[in-house]
Amino acid sequence: MGYYIVAFFYRIAYYIVRFLFLFYYRISFEGRENVPKNTAVIFASNHRSFLDPVLVAMAAPHPFNYIAKEELFRNPVFGGFIRFMGAFPTANHKDPSYDMLSEATRRLEKRRYLTIFPEGTRHTDGKVGRGKSGVCVLAARSGKPVVPIGLVFDSNNLHFRSRICVRVGKPLYAADYGLDENSNPHEMRAMKKDIMDAIRTMVEEDPPFPILHDTPRKRTSIEIEQERRQQARNQNAQQAKASTDAGQTEE
């Protein structure tokens, strides 16, 4: 199906979803003037919820492409819909030669926007995790700018009329870091750090509204495992301290 037909239906879906989101949530935007014109753009965002692809797309009304888990494409109806709306999978077990980064680069070369979440997983507590270098690889291969996005929620549990702010940072270019398609991940560390620092600043500093730091009702399996490990470390530390105190008492 031609790009202009897809763009036509995308624009219709965009305004319908935008209306529903603006009705249900109180959404504001900052820095939309930072999005470069007349070029494809890589939007690198923190990952808070399943709503994030839509929230990022609302910052720039242009057909978006985004990466989704392969499992989401197994349902032929839903998979066909999200594929039509610009999604493509992280892997394809039916095609061993499929490469996600090559597919993303191809779409960027066709001047299509791309959303990527460098953290690789959701963080429901409002903090920004460590980023991965895939976004820098895409920027180096395609020569397209990376625009950091900070999604700020007024609560870790969204509800009717929750406040959400989509913050758009200034673009970063791989060429400014001396990167090209032959650069290795070590050489990309400086750009990755600047991208994640920009996202972290927008999310964790100078919030646009008061934030309720409540406990997320739905946490990811990674967050649950991290909490379990932290509790185990705390318990071991307490046991070690108790043993030390007992030894000093005996002396």
mmCIF file of C-alpha atoms in Angstrom:
data_model
loop_
_atom_site.group_PDB
_atom_site.id
_atom_site.type_symbol
_atom_site.label_atom_id
_atom_site.label_comp_id
_atom_site.label_asym_id
_atom_site.label_seq_id
_atom_site.Cartn_x
_atom_site.Cartn_y
_atom_site.Cartn_z
ATOM 1 C CA MET A 1 0.000 0.000 0.000
ATOM 2 C CA GLY A 2 1.352 3.405 -0.984
ATOM 3 C CA TYR A 3 2.834 5.762 1.555
ATOM 4 C CA TYR A 4 0.272 8.499 0.879
ATOM 5 C CA ILE A 5 -2.662 6.135 1.442
ATOM 6 C CA VAL A 6 -1.123 4.994 4.725
ATOM 7 C CA ALA A 7 -0.465 8.625 5.674
ATOM 8 C CA PHE A 8 -4.103 9.511 4.933
ATOM 9 C CA PHE A 9 -5.530 6.804 7.200
ATOM 10 C CA TYR A 10 -2.832 7.479 9.798
ATOM 11 C CA ARG A 11 -3.883 11.120 9.965
ATOM 12 C CA ILE A 12 -7.531 10.138 10.486
ATOM 13 C CA ALA A 13 -6.588 7.664 13.240
ATOM 14 C CA TYR A 14 -4.230 10.242 14.733
ATOM 15 C CA TYR A 15 -6.929 12.856 15.268
ATOM 16 C CA ILE A 16 -9.433 10.329 16.619
ATOM 17 C CA VAL A 17 -6.910 8.984 19.149
ATOM 18 C CA ARG A 18 -5.726 12.501 19.957
ATOM 19 C CA PHE A 19 -9.291 13.552 20.781
ATOM 20 C CA LEU A 20 -9.796 10.533 23.045
ATOM 21 C CA PHE A 21 -6.490 11.030 24.839
ATOM 22 C CA LEU A 22 -7.029 14.754 25.380
ATOM 23 C CA PHE A 23 -10.508 14.012 26.731
ATOM 24 C CA TYR A 24 -9.342 11.329 29.158
ATOM 25 C CA TYR A 25 -6.009 12.838 30.244
ATOM 26 C CA ARG A 26 -4.714 16.358 30.716
ATOM 27 C CA ILE A 27 -1.814 16.378 28.253
ATOM 28 C CA SER A 28 0.584 19.239 27.649
ATOM 29 C CA PHE A 29 3.615 19.617 25.397
ATOM 30 C CA GLU A 30 6.918 21.437 25.721
ATOM 31 C CA GLY A 31 9.607 22.037 23.115
ATOM 32 C CA ARG A 32 7.809 20.844 19.991
ATOM 33 C CA GLU A 33 9.685 23.515 18.077
ATOM 34 C CA ASN A 34 12.828 21.403 18.586
ATOM 35 C CA VAL A 35 11.676 18.795 16.047
ATOM 36 C CA PRO A 36 13.758 19.284 12.860
ATOM 37 C CA LYS A 37 11.808 19.974 9.691
ATOM 38 C CA ASN A 38 11.986 18.218 6.317
ATOM 39 C CA THR A 39 13.791 15.132 7.546
ATOM 40 C CA ALA A 40 13.134 11.825 9.204
ATOM 41 C CA VAL A 41 13.696 11.913 12.958
ATOM 42 C CA ILE A 42 14.515 9.306 15.596
ATOM 43 C CA PHE A 43 12.550 10.009 18.773
ATOM 44 C CA ALA A 44 14.281 8.467 21.806
ATOM 45 C CA SER A 45 11.900 8.369 24.767
ATOM 46 C CA ASN A 46 11.762 7.040 28.295
ATOM 47 C CA HIS A 47 9.289 4.180 28.636
ATOM 48 C CA ARG A 48 6.508 4.549 31.222
ATOM 49 C CA SER A 49 3.471 2.697 29.868
ATOM 50 C CA PHE A 50 1.829 1.049 26.874
ATOM 51 C CA LEU A 51 0.489 4.494 25.953
ATOM 52 C CA ASP A 52 3.963 5.855 25.206
ATOM 53 C CA PRO A 53 4.035 5.336 21.404
ATOM 54 C CA VAL A 54 0.826 7.342 21.096
ATOM 55 C CA LEU A 55 2.053 10.087 23.436
ATOM 56 C CA VAL A 56 5.288 10.486 21.456
ATOM 57 C CA ALA A 57 3.366 10.557 18.173
ATOM 58 C CA MET A 58 1.149 13.338 19.519
ATOM 59 C CA ALA A 59 4.219 15.567 19.747
ATOM 60 C CA ALA A 60 4.552 15.571 15.949
ATOM 61 C CA PRO A 61 1.530 14.771 13.717
ATOM 62 C CA HIS A 62 3.430 12.769 11.119
ATOM 63 C CA PRO A 63 3.271 9.026 10.290
ATOM 64 C CA PHE A 64 5.391 7.207 12.854
ATOM 65 C CA ASN A 65 7.143 3.874 12.795
ATOM 66 C CA TYR A 66 7.929 2.055 15.993
ATOM 67 C CA ILE A 67 9.424 -1.211 17.165
ATOM 68 C CA ALA A 68 7.171 -3.746 18.896
ATOM 69 C CA LYS A 69 7.695 -7.167 20.418
ATOM 70 C CA GLU A 70 7.338 -10.057 18.005
ATOM 71 C CA GLU A 71 4.589 -11.578 20.193
ATOM 72 C CA LEU A 72 2.239 -8.711 19.342
ATOM 73 C CA PHE A 73 2.222 -9.719 15.677
ATOM 74 C CA ARG A 74 1.111 -13.307 16.290
ATOM 75 C CA ASN A 75 -2.544 -12.310 16.353
ATOM 76 C CA PRO A 76 -3.279 -11.765 12.651
ATOM 77 C CA VAL A 77 -5.920 -9.074 13.233
ATOM 78 C CA PHE A 78 -4.101 -7.004 15.852
ATOM 79 C CA GLY A 79 -0.734 -7.664 14.236
ATOM 80 C CA GLY A 80 -2.043 -6.528 10.878
ATOM 81 C CA PHE A 81 -3.465 -3.353 12.410
ATOM 82 C CA ILE A 82 -0.306 -2.258 14.212
ATOM 83 C CA ARG A 83 1.777 -3.161 11.161
ATOM 84 C CA PHE A 84 -0.495 -0.908 9.087
ATOM 85 C CA MET A 85 0.029 1.839 11.670
ATOM 86 C CA GLY A 86 3.805 1.627 11.287
ATOM 87 C CA ALA A 87 4.929 -1.053 13.736
ATOM 88 C CA PHE A 88 7.563 -3.633 12.875
ATOM 89 C CA PRO A 89 8.851 -6.498 15.033
ATOM 90 C CA THR A 90 12.053 -6.863 17.009
ATOM 91 C CA ALA A 91 12.542 -10.272 15.368
ATOM 92 C CA ASN A 92 10.887 -12.566 12.849
ATOM 93 C CA HIS A 93 11.150 -16.283 13.538
ATOM 94 C CA LYS A 94 9.806 -16.990 10.034
ATOM 95 C CA ASP A 95 12.668 -15.059 8.419
ATOM 96 C CA PRO A 96 16.144 -15.832 9.849
ATOM 97 C CA SER A 97 17.665 -13.068 7.704
ATOM 98 C CA TYR A 98 15.440 -10.386 9.219
ATOM 99 C CA ASP A 99 17.360 -7.625 11.001
ATOM 100 C CA MET A 100 15.511 -5.046 13.081
ATOM 101 C CA LEU A 101 18.168 -2.332 12.751
ATOM 102 C CA SER A 102 18.312 -2.738 8.966
ATOM 103 C CA GLU A 103 14.521 -2.461 8.758
ATOM 104 C CA ALA A 104 14.551 0.648 10.962
ATOM 105 C CA THR A 105 17.282 2.235 8.843
ATOM 106 C CA ARG A 106 15.335 1.488 5.652
ATOM 107 C CA ARG A 107 12.286 3.261 7.027
ATOM 108 C CA LEU A 108 14.315 6.269 8.109
ATOM 109 C CA GLU A 109 15.776 6.510 4.633
ATOM 110 C CA LYS A 110 12.188 6.805 3.378
ATOM 111 C CA ARG A 111 11.828 9.884 5.616
ATOM 112 C CA ARG A 112 9.556 8.204 8.140
ATOM 113 C CA TYR A 113 9.699 9.109 11.814
ATOM 114 C CA LEU A 114 10.810 6.396 14.206
ATOM 115 C CA THR A 115 10.148 6.008 17.930
ATOM 116 C CA ILE A 116 12.579 3.982 20.015
ATOM 117 C CA PHE A 117 12.807 3.374 23.758
ATOM 118 C CA PRO A 118 16.539 3.129 24.598
ATOM 119 C CA GLU A 119 15.883 1.652 28.061
ATOM 120 C CA GLY A 120 14.559 -1.497 26.408
ATOM 121 C CA THR A 121 11.796 -1.983 28.979
ATOM 122 C CA ARG A 122 9.216 0.014 30.909
ATOM 123 C CA HIS A 123 10.074 1.758 34.181
ATOM 124 C CA THR A 124 6.833 2.381 36.053
ATOM 125 C CA ASP A 125 8.362 4.289 38.980
ATOM 126 C CA GLY A 126 9.086 7.478 37.054
ATOM 127 C CA LYS A 127 12.849 6.968 36.976
ATOM 128 C CA VAL A 128 14.931 6.722 33.814
ATOM 129 C CA GLY A 129 16.968 3.562 33.424
ATOM 130 C CA ARG A 130 20.196 2.861 31.573
ATOM 131 C CA GLY A 131 20.075 3.200 27.821
ATOM 132 C CA LYS A 132 21.257 0.870 25.099
ATOM 133 C CA SER A 133 23.338 1.855 22.085
ATOM 134 C CA GLY A 134 20.804 0.816 19.416
ATOM 135 C CA VAL A 135 19.550 4.390 19.025
ATOM 136 C CA CYS A 136 23.103 5.557 18.313
ATOM 137 C CA VAL A 137 23.602 2.772 15.777
ATOM 138 C CA LEU A 138 20.488 3.930 13.934
ATOM 139 C CA ALA A 139 21.608 7.561 14.040
ATOM 140 C CA ALA A 140 25.081 6.658 12.737
ATOM 141 C CA ARG A 141 23.752 4.429 9.953
ATOM 142 C CA SER A 142 21.029 6.782 8.759
ATOM 143 C CA GLY A 143 22.527 10.188 9.516
ATOM 144 C CA LYS A 144 19.183 11.239 11.008
ATOM 145 C CA PRO A 145 18.887 13.365 14.160
ATOM 146 C CA VAL A 146 17.928 11.913 17.522
ATOM 147 C CA VAL A 147 15.348 13.942 19.464
ATOM 148 C CA PRO A 148 15.152 13.061 23.188
ATOM 149 C CA ILE A 149 11.631 12.796 24.616
ATOM 150 C CA GLY A 150 10.749 12.986 28.302
ATOM 151 C CA LEU A 151 7.354 11.607 29.338
ATOM 152 C CA VAL A 152 6.319 12.991 32.728
ATOM 153 C CA PHE A 153 3.296 11.608 34.606
ATOM 154 C CA ASP A 154 1.792 13.206 37.717
ATOM 155 C CA SER A 155 1.403 9.738 39.242
ATOM 156 C CA ASN A 156 2.817 6.255 38.790
ATOM 157 C CA ASN A 157 -0.767 5.071 38.300
ATOM 158 C CA LEU A 158 -2.619 6.841 35.507
ATOM 159 C CA HIS A 159 -6.332 7.520 35.883
ATOM 160 C CA PHE A 160 -9.029 9.767 34.460
ATOM 161 C CA ARG A 161 -7.706 13.344 34.109
ATOM 162 C CA SER A 162 -4.153 12.419 35.080
ATOM 163 C CA ARG A 163 -1.668 15.057 34.009
ATOM 164 C CA ILE A 164 0.925 14.094 31.405
ATOM 165 C CA CYS A 165 3.623 16.293 29.916
ATOM 166 C CA VAL A 166 5.488 15.361 26.731
ATOM 167 C CA ARG A 167 8.814 17.201 26.709
ATOM 168 C CA VAL A 168 10.790 17.450 23.478
ATOM 169 C CA GLY A 169 14.540 18.022 23.717
ATOM 170 C CA LYS A 170 17.024 19.447 21.251
ATOM 171 C CA PRO A 171 18.232 17.146 18.450
ATOM 172 C CA LEU A 172 21.569 15.360 18.575
ATOM 173 C CA TYR A 173 23.513 14.262 15.485
ATOM 174 C CA ALA A 174 25.825 11.283 15.228
ATOM 175 C CA ALA A 175 28.172 13.247 12.966
ATOM 176 C CA ASP A 176 28.840 15.700 15.809
ATOM 177 C CA TYR A 177 30.316 12.761 17.751
ATOM 178 C CA GLY A 178 32.396 11.553 14.815
ATOM 179 C CA LEU A 179 30.185 8.488 14.372
ATOM 180 C CA ASP A 180 29.398 6.618 11.155
ATOM 181 C CA GLU A 181 28.099 3.186 10.170
ATOM 182 C CA ASN A 182 31.485 1.638 11.030
ATOM 183 C CA SER A 183 31.604 2.993 14.594
ATOM 184 C CA ASN A 184 31.549 0.480 17.439
ATOM 185 C CA PRO A 185 29.431 0.651 20.646
ATOM 186 C CA HIS A 186 32.397 1.900 22.684
ATOM 187 C CA GLU A 187 32.734 4.938 20.418
ATOM 188 C CA MET A 188 29.015 5.620 20.855
ATOM 189 C CA ARG A 189 29.138 5.915 24.625
ATOM 190 C CA ALA A 190 29.371 9.727 24.642
ATOM 191 C CA MET A 191 26.315 10.170 22.409
ATOM 192 C CA LYS A 192 24.326 7.558 24.326
ATOM 193 C CA LYS A 193 25.171 9.306 27.605
ATOM 194 C CA ASP A 194 24.057 12.688 26.263
ATOM 195 C CA ILE A 195 20.780 11.217 24.992
ATOM 196 C CA MET A 196 19.988 9.520 28.301
ATOM 197 C CA ASP A 197 21.097 12.568 30.316
ATOM 198 C CA ALA A 198 18.750 14.754 28.261
ATOM 199 C CA ILE A 199 15.844 12.359 28.845
ATOM 200 C CA ARG A 200 16.650 12.054 32.551
ATOM 201 C CA THR A 201 16.800 15.846 32.980
ATOM 202 C CA MET A 202 13.414 16.324 31.317
ATOM 203 C CA VAL A 203 11.810 13.549 33.379
ATOM 204 C CA GLU A 204 13.394 13.869 36.800
ATOM 205 C CA GLU A 205 14.223 17.575 37.143
ATOM 206 C CA ASP A 206 11.969 20.635 37.364
ATOM 207 C CA PRO A 207 8.639 18.804 36.899
ATOM 208 C CA PRO A 208 5.883 20.823 35.185
ATOM 209 C CA PHE A 209 3.383 19.893 37.921
ATOM 210 C CA PRO A 210 3.354 18.259 41.379
ATOM 211 C CA ILE A 211 4.092 14.541 41.184
ATOM 212 C CA LEU A 212 2.620 11.898 43.475
ATOM 213 C CA HIS A 213 5.312 9.287 44.043
ATOM 214 C CA ASP A 214 2.908 6.445 44.703
ATOM 215 C CA THR A 215 3.693 2.757 44.351
ATOM 216 C CA PRO A 216 2.959 1.455 40.846
ATOM 217 C CA ARG A 217 0.107 -1.056 40.803
ATOM 218 C CA LYS A 218 1.479 -2.765 37.704
ATOM 219 C CA ARG A 219 5.216 -3.300 37.715
ATOM 220 C CA THR A 220 7.319 -5.064 35.134
ATOM 221 C CA SER A 221 8.919 -8.447 35.842
ATOM 222 C CA ILE A 222 12.319 -6.755 35.706
ATOM 223 C CA GLU A 223 11.321 -4.254 38.397
ATOM 224 C CA ILE A 224 9.960 -7.028 40.595
ATOM 225 C CA GLU A 225 13.204 -8.974 40.236
ATOM 226 C CA GLN A 226 15.274 -5.865 41.004
ATOM 227 C CA GLU A 227 13.227 -5.261 44.160
ATOM 228 C CA ARG A 228 13.697 -8.893 45.219
ATOM 229 C CA ARG A 229 17.458 -8.615 44.786
ATOM 230 C CA GLN A 230 17.558 -5.327 46.701
ATOM 231 C CA GLN A 231 15.591 -6.864 49.571
ATOM 232 C CA ALA A 232 18.003 -9.806 49.622
ATOM 233 C CA ARG A 233 20.975 -7.427 49.740
ATOM 234 C CA ASN A 234 19.393 -5.442 52.549
ATOM 235 C CA GLN A 235 18.686 -8.627 54.495
ATOM 236 C CA ASN A 236 22.263 -9.851 54.061
ATOM 237 C CA ALA A 237 23.589 -6.480 55.191
ATOM 238 C CA GLN A 238 21.390 -6.564 58.291
ATOM 239 C CA GLN A 239 22.542 -10.110 59.118
ATOM 240 C CA ALA A 240 26.182 -9.123 58.677
ATOM 241 C CA LYS A 241 25.694 -6.091 60.942
ATOM 242 C CA ALA A 242 23.946 -8.235 63.564
ATOM 243 C CA SER A 243 26.839 -10.717 63.521
ATOM 244 C CA THR A 244 29.358 -7.890 63.902
ATOM 245 C CA ASP A 245 27.403 -6.341 66.774
ATOM 246 C CA ALA A 246 27.141 -9.748 68.485
ATOM 247 C CA GLY A 247 30.894 -10.277 68.185
ATOM 248 C CA GLN A 248 31.647 -6.852 69.686
ATOM 249 C CA THR A 249 29.258 -7.563 72.593
ATOM 250 C CA GLU A 250 30.987 -10.850 73.416
ATOM 251 C CA GLU A 251 34.348 -9.073 73.510
#
